[in-house]
Amino acid sequence: MYTREQASKLRQAFWTAFGQYMAPVLSAEGMPTNWINYKTGLKNVYFRMQADKKQASISIEMTQPDPEIQQMFFEQFEALKELLHSTVEEEWTWDLHTADEYGKVVSRIYTELKGVSVFNQDDWPALISFFKPRIMALDAFWSDAKYSFDELR
């Protein structure tokens, strides 16, 4: 087991390495992008990449405090489900009003890679191979889909 400090340093080292690996990759619109802290331009809508000791996930997360507004955003994503799945080239899991690790109600659209650990450097190539095409596909999807959310801003 790792101390909290060692675990934090390993996580930080992975995300730094991933950020450096992705730095030369331009967005779908040809712009430099902070892939790790991707900005959707919508309040309470995030593209999240997470990795822990057992798995990794990438998601679209809606965190609006009002569950009805959160549901409206989720339904707008549902209207774009076919575009999302064709862009990411796989089916993702859709969860309306689930609890996050802090007990807060969120809605998520995600996919996971099980059996990998951010704490095992031998797994880092698999993690990068999991995250890179999916965050790039989310960016490509978002460059087309973001305008569908203008009325919800």
PDB file of C-alpha atoms in Angstrom:
ATOM      1  CA  MET A   1       0.000   0.000   0.000  1.00  0.00           C
ATOM      2  CA  TYR A   2       0.972   3.573  -0.549  1.00  0.00           C
ATOM      3  CA  THR A   3       0.857   6.415   1.914  1.00  0.00           C
ATOM      4  CA  ARG A   4      -1.595   9.154   1.036  1.00  0.00           C
ATOM      5  CA  GLU A   5       1.331  11.327  -0.075  1.00  0.00           C
ATOM      6  CA  GLN A   6       2.819   8.587  -2.288  1.00  0.00           C
ATOM      7  CA  ALA A   7      -0.582   7.897  -3.854  1.00  0.00           C
ATOM      8  CA  SER A   8      -1.085  11.598  -4.524  1.00  0.00           C
ATOM      9  CA  LYS A   9       2.358  11.875  -6.158  1.00  0.00           C
ATOM     10  CA  LEU A  10       1.725   8.842  -8.372  1.00  0.00           C
ATOM     11  CA  ARG A  11      -1.664  10.179  -9.483  1.00  0.00           C
ATOM     12  CA  GLN A  12      -0.131  13.580 -10.145  1.00  0.00           C
ATOM     13  CA  ALA A  13       2.733  11.978 -12.101  1.00  0.00           C
ATOM     14  CA  PHE A  14       0.270  10.069 -14.292  1.00  0.00           C
ATOM     15  CA  TRP A  15      -1.878  13.126 -15.078  1.00  0.00           C
ATOM     16  CA  THR A  16       1.240  15.211 -15.745  1.00  0.00           C
ATOM     17  CA  ALA A  17       2.525  12.531 -18.139  1.00  0.00           C
ATOM     18  CA  PHE A  18      -0.870  12.295 -19.824  1.00  0.00           C
ATOM     19  CA  GLY A  19      -1.063  16.085 -20.149  1.00  0.00           C
ATOM     20  CA  GLN A  20       2.408  16.209 -21.709  1.00  0.00           C
ATOM     21  CA  TYR A  21       1.495  13.369 -24.069  1.00  0.00           C
ATOM     22  CA  MET A  22      -1.676  15.184 -25.155  1.00  0.00           C
ATOM     23  CA  ALA A  23      -0.173  18.713 -25.300  1.00  0.00           C
ATOM     24  CA  PRO A  24       0.656  18.622 -29.037  1.00  0.00           C
ATOM     25  CA  VAL A  25      -2.830  17.291 -29.908  1.00  0.00           C
ATOM     26  CA  LEU A  26      -5.115  20.050 -31.165  1.00  0.00           C
ATOM     27  CA  SER A  27      -8.871  20.083 -30.603  1.00  0.00           C
ATOM     28  CA  ALA A  28     -11.349  19.173 -33.340  1.00  0.00           C
ATOM     29  CA  GLU A  29     -11.499  22.898 -34.092  1.00  0.00           C
ATOM     30  CA  GLY A  30      -7.694  23.102 -34.421  1.00  0.00           C
ATOM     31  CA  MET A  31      -7.061  24.871 -31.129  1.00  0.00           C
ATOM     32  CA  PRO A  32      -4.648  24.021 -28.297  1.00  0.00           C
ATOM     33  CA  THR A  33      -6.649  22.342 -25.528  1.00  0.00           C
ATOM     34  CA  ASN A  34      -6.227  21.545 -21.863  1.00  0.00           C
ATOM     35  CA  TRP A  35      -7.389  17.948 -22.206  1.00  0.00           C
ATOM     36  CA  ILE A  36      -7.251  17.157 -18.485  1.00  0.00           C
ATOM     37  CA  ASN A  37      -9.402  20.146 -17.456  1.00  0.00           C
ATOM     38  CA  TYR A  38     -11.540  20.256 -20.582  1.00  0.00           C
ATOM     39  CA  LYS A  39     -13.864  23.260 -20.683  1.00  0.00           C
ATOM     40  CA  THR A  40     -17.308  22.525 -22.140  1.00  0.00           C
ATOM     41  CA  GLY A  41     -18.371  26.148 -21.814  1.00  0.00           C
ATOM     42  CA  LEU A  42     -21.511  25.013 -19.969  1.00  0.00           C
ATOM     43  CA  LYS A  43     -21.860  25.574 -16.256  1.00  0.00           C
ATOM     44  CA  ASN A  44     -22.097  22.271 -14.347  1.00  0.00           C
ATOM     45  CA  VAL A  45     -21.311  20.113 -17.414  1.00  0.00           C
ATOM     46  CA  TYR A  46     -17.908  18.420 -17.305  1.00  0.00           C
ATOM     47  CA  PHE A  47     -15.886  15.869 -19.224  1.00  0.00           C
ATOM     48  CA  ARG A  48     -14.162  13.880 -16.478  1.00  0.00           C
ATOM     49  CA  MET A  49     -11.364  11.357 -16.635  1.00  0.00           C
ATOM     50  CA  GLN A  50     -10.748   9.385 -13.462  1.00  0.00           C
ATOM     51  CA  ALA A  51      -8.352   6.588 -12.576  1.00  0.00           C
ATOM     52  CA  ASP A  52      -7.900   4.756  -9.305  1.00  0.00           C
ATOM     53  CA  LYS A  53      -6.416   1.481  -8.075  1.00  0.00           C
ATOM     54  CA  LYS A  54      -8.953  -0.777  -9.842  1.00  0.00           C
ATOM     55  CA  GLN A  55     -10.315   1.017 -12.903  1.00  0.00           C
ATOM     56  CA  ALA A  56     -10.488   4.099 -15.090  1.00  0.00           C
ATOM     57  CA  SER A  57     -13.488   5.979 -16.432  1.00  0.00           C
ATOM     58  CA  ILE A  58     -14.283   8.821 -18.762  1.00  0.00           C
ATOM     59  CA  SER A  59     -17.601  10.581 -18.497  1.00  0.00           C
ATOM     60  CA  ILE A  60     -19.845  13.478 -19.283  1.00  0.00           C
ATOM     61  CA  GLU A  61     -21.041  14.634 -15.887  1.00  0.00           C
ATOM     62  CA  MET A  62     -23.949  16.971 -15.167  1.00  0.00           C
ATOM     63  CA  THR A  63     -23.901  18.495 -11.678  1.00  0.00           C
ATOM     64  CA  GLN A  64     -26.666  21.113 -11.754  1.00  0.00           C
ATOM     65  CA  PRO A  65     -28.031  21.557  -8.208  1.00  0.00           C
ATOM     66  CA  ASP A  66     -31.653  21.527  -9.436  1.00  0.00           C
ATOM     67  CA  PRO A  67     -32.582  17.926 -10.401  1.00  0.00           C
ATOM     68  CA  GLU A  68     -35.123  19.133 -12.977  1.00  0.00           C
ATOM     69  CA  ILE A  69     -32.538  21.261 -14.779  1.00  0.00           C
ATOM     70  CA  GLN A  70     -30.062  18.379 -14.553  1.00  0.00           C
ATOM     71  CA  GLN A  71     -32.684  16.141 -16.164  1.00  0.00           C
ATOM     72  CA  MET A  72     -33.217  18.681 -18.980  1.00  0.00           C
ATOM     73  CA  PHE A  73     -29.503  18.578 -19.776  1.00  0.00           C
ATOM     74  CA  PHE A  74     -29.506  14.775 -19.608  1.00  0.00           C
ATOM     75  CA  GLU A  75     -32.475  14.617 -21.991  1.00  0.00           C
ATOM     76  CA  GLN A  76     -30.705  16.967 -24.406  1.00  0.00           C
ATOM     77  CA  PHE A  77     -27.730  14.582 -24.386  1.00  0.00           C
ATOM     78  CA  GLU A  78     -30.161  11.692 -24.953  1.00  0.00           C
ATOM     79  CA  ALA A  79     -31.398  13.457 -28.091  1.00  0.00           C
ATOM     80  CA  LEU A  80     -27.765  13.366 -29.270  1.00  0.00           C
ATOM     81  CA  LYS A  81     -27.146   9.767 -28.159  1.00  0.00           C
ATOM     82  CA  GLU A  82     -26.724   8.392 -31.683  1.00  0.00           C
ATOM     83  CA  LEU A  83     -24.215  11.131 -32.571  1.00  0.00           C
ATOM     84  CA  LEU A  84     -22.287  10.526 -29.333  1.00  0.00           C
ATOM     85  CA  HIS A  85     -22.108   6.759 -29.769  1.00  0.00           C
ATOM     86  CA  SER A  86     -21.106   7.019 -33.426  1.00  0.00           C
ATOM     87  CA  THR A  87     -18.398   9.577 -32.567  1.00  0.00           C
ATOM     88  CA  VAL A  88     -16.916   7.596 -29.647  1.00  0.00           C
ATOM     89  CA  GLU A  89     -17.481   4.383 -31.653  1.00  0.00           C
ATOM     90  CA  GLU A  90     -18.963   2.504 -28.699  1.00  0.00           C
ATOM     91  CA  GLU A  91     -22.009   2.474 -26.445  1.00  0.00           C
ATOM     92  CA  TRP A  92     -21.675   4.250 -23.118  1.00  0.00           C
ATOM     93  CA  THR A  93     -23.647   3.815 -19.876  1.00  0.00           C
ATOM     94  CA  TRP A  94     -26.306   6.432 -19.107  1.00  0.00           C
ATOM     95  CA  ASP A  95     -27.211   7.197 -15.456  1.00  0.00           C
ATOM     96  CA  LEU A  96     -29.784   9.854 -14.625  1.00  0.00           C
ATOM     97  CA  HIS A  97     -29.668  11.086 -11.008  1.00  0.00           C
ATOM     98  CA  THR A  98     -27.042   8.873  -9.443  1.00  0.00           C
ATOM     99  CA  ALA A  99     -24.859   9.705  -6.447  1.00  0.00           C
ATOM    100  CA  ASP A 100     -21.203  10.627  -6.874  1.00  0.00           C
ATOM    101  CA  GLU A 101     -18.479   9.637  -4.392  1.00  0.00           C
ATOM    102  CA  TYR A 102     -19.539  12.527  -2.123  1.00  0.00           C
ATOM    103  CA  GLY A 103     -23.244  11.637  -2.135  1.00  0.00           C
ATOM    104  CA  LYS A 104     -24.154  14.527  -4.448  1.00  0.00           C
ATOM    105  CA  VAL A 105     -26.817  13.835  -7.095  1.00  0.00           C
ATOM    106  CA  VAL A 106     -25.289  13.905 -10.570  1.00  0.00           C
ATOM    107  CA  SER A 107     -26.119  12.482 -13.962  1.00  0.00           C
ATOM    108  CA  ARG A 108     -23.421  10.674 -15.924  1.00  0.00           C
ATOM    109  CA  ILE A 109     -22.764   9.259 -19.347  1.00  0.00           C
ATOM    110  CA  TYR A 110     -19.634   7.141 -19.124  1.00  0.00           C
ATOM    111  CA  THR A 111     -17.514   4.166 -19.998  1.00  0.00           C
ATOM    112  CA  GLU A 112     -15.007   2.276 -17.850  1.00  0.00           C
ATOM    113  CA  LEU A 113     -11.859   0.237 -18.169  1.00  0.00           C
ATOM    114  CA  LYS A 114     -11.569  -2.285 -15.356  1.00  0.00           C
ATOM    115  CA  GLY A 115      -8.468  -4.106 -14.145  1.00  0.00           C
ATOM    116  CA  VAL A 116      -6.045  -1.173 -14.409  1.00  0.00           C
ATOM    117  CA  SER A 117      -4.404   0.877 -11.697  1.00  0.00           C
ATOM    118  CA  VAL A 118      -3.084   4.416 -11.895  1.00  0.00           C
ATOM    119  CA  PHE A 119      -0.624   3.304  -9.207  1.00  0.00           C
ATOM    120  CA  ASN A 120       0.971   0.693 -11.490  1.00  0.00           C
ATOM    121  CA  GLN A 121       3.174   2.437 -14.034  1.00  0.00           C
ATOM    122  CA  ASP A 122       2.981  -0.668 -16.235  1.00  0.00           C
ATOM    123  CA  ASP A 123      -0.739   0.168 -16.667  1.00  0.00           C
ATOM    124  CA  TRP A 124      -0.108   3.744 -17.784  1.00  0.00           C
ATOM    125  CA  PRO A 125       0.104   2.863 -21.509  1.00  0.00           C
ATOM    126  CA  ALA A 126      -3.285   1.112 -21.233  1.00  0.00           C
ATOM    127  CA  LEU A 127      -4.731   4.104 -19.383  1.00  0.00           C
ATOM    128  CA  ILE A 128      -3.406   6.532 -21.989  1.00  0.00           C
ATOM    129  CA  SER A 129      -4.713   4.279 -24.772  1.00  0.00           C
ATOM    130  CA  PHE A 130      -8.097   4.295 -23.050  1.00  0.00           C
ATOM    131  CA  PHE A 131      -8.318   8.042 -22.381  1.00  0.00           C
ATOM    132  CA  LYS A 132      -6.733   9.556 -25.501  1.00  0.00           C
ATOM    133  CA  PRO A 133      -9.139   8.404 -28.240  1.00  0.00           C
ATOM    134  CA  ARG A 134     -12.176   8.923 -26.024  1.00  0.00           C
ATOM    135  CA  ILE A 135     -11.389  12.477 -24.887  1.00  0.00           C
ATOM    136  CA  MET A 136     -10.562  13.352 -28.499  1.00  0.00           C
ATOM    137  CA  ALA A 137     -13.862  11.792 -29.635  1.00  0.00           C
ATOM    138  CA  LEU A 138     -15.738  13.699 -26.908  1.00  0.00           C
ATOM    139  CA  ASP A 139     -14.128  16.889 -28.176  1.00  0.00           C
ATOM    140  CA  ALA A 140     -15.176  16.081 -31.760  1.00  0.00           C
ATOM    141  CA  PHE A 141     -18.700  15.300 -30.554  1.00  0.00           C
ATOM    142  CA  TRP A 142     -18.827  18.512 -28.525  1.00  0.00           C
ATOM    143  CA  SER A 143     -17.667  20.693 -31.419  1.00  0.00           C
ATOM    144  CA  ASP A 144     -20.912  19.674 -33.190  1.00  0.00           C
ATOM    145  CA  ALA A 145     -23.247  19.136 -30.221  1.00  0.00           C
ATOM    146  CA  LYS A 146     -22.573  22.180 -28.030  1.00  0.00           C
ATOM    147  CA  TYR A 147     -24.885  24.392 -30.072  1.00  0.00           C
ATOM    148  CA  SER A 148     -27.815  22.127 -29.147  1.00  0.00           C
ATOM    149  CA  PHE A 149     -27.462  23.396 -25.569  1.00  0.00           C
ATOM    150  CA  ASP A 150     -27.719  27.127 -26.357  1.00  0.00           C
ATOM    151  CA  GLU A 151     -31.308  27.326 -25.102  1.00  0.00           C
ATOM    152  CA  LEU A 152     -30.304  25.731 -21.768  1.00  0.00           C
ATOM    153  CA  ARG A 153     -27.532  28.227 -20.971  1.00  0.00           C
TER     154      ARG A 153
END
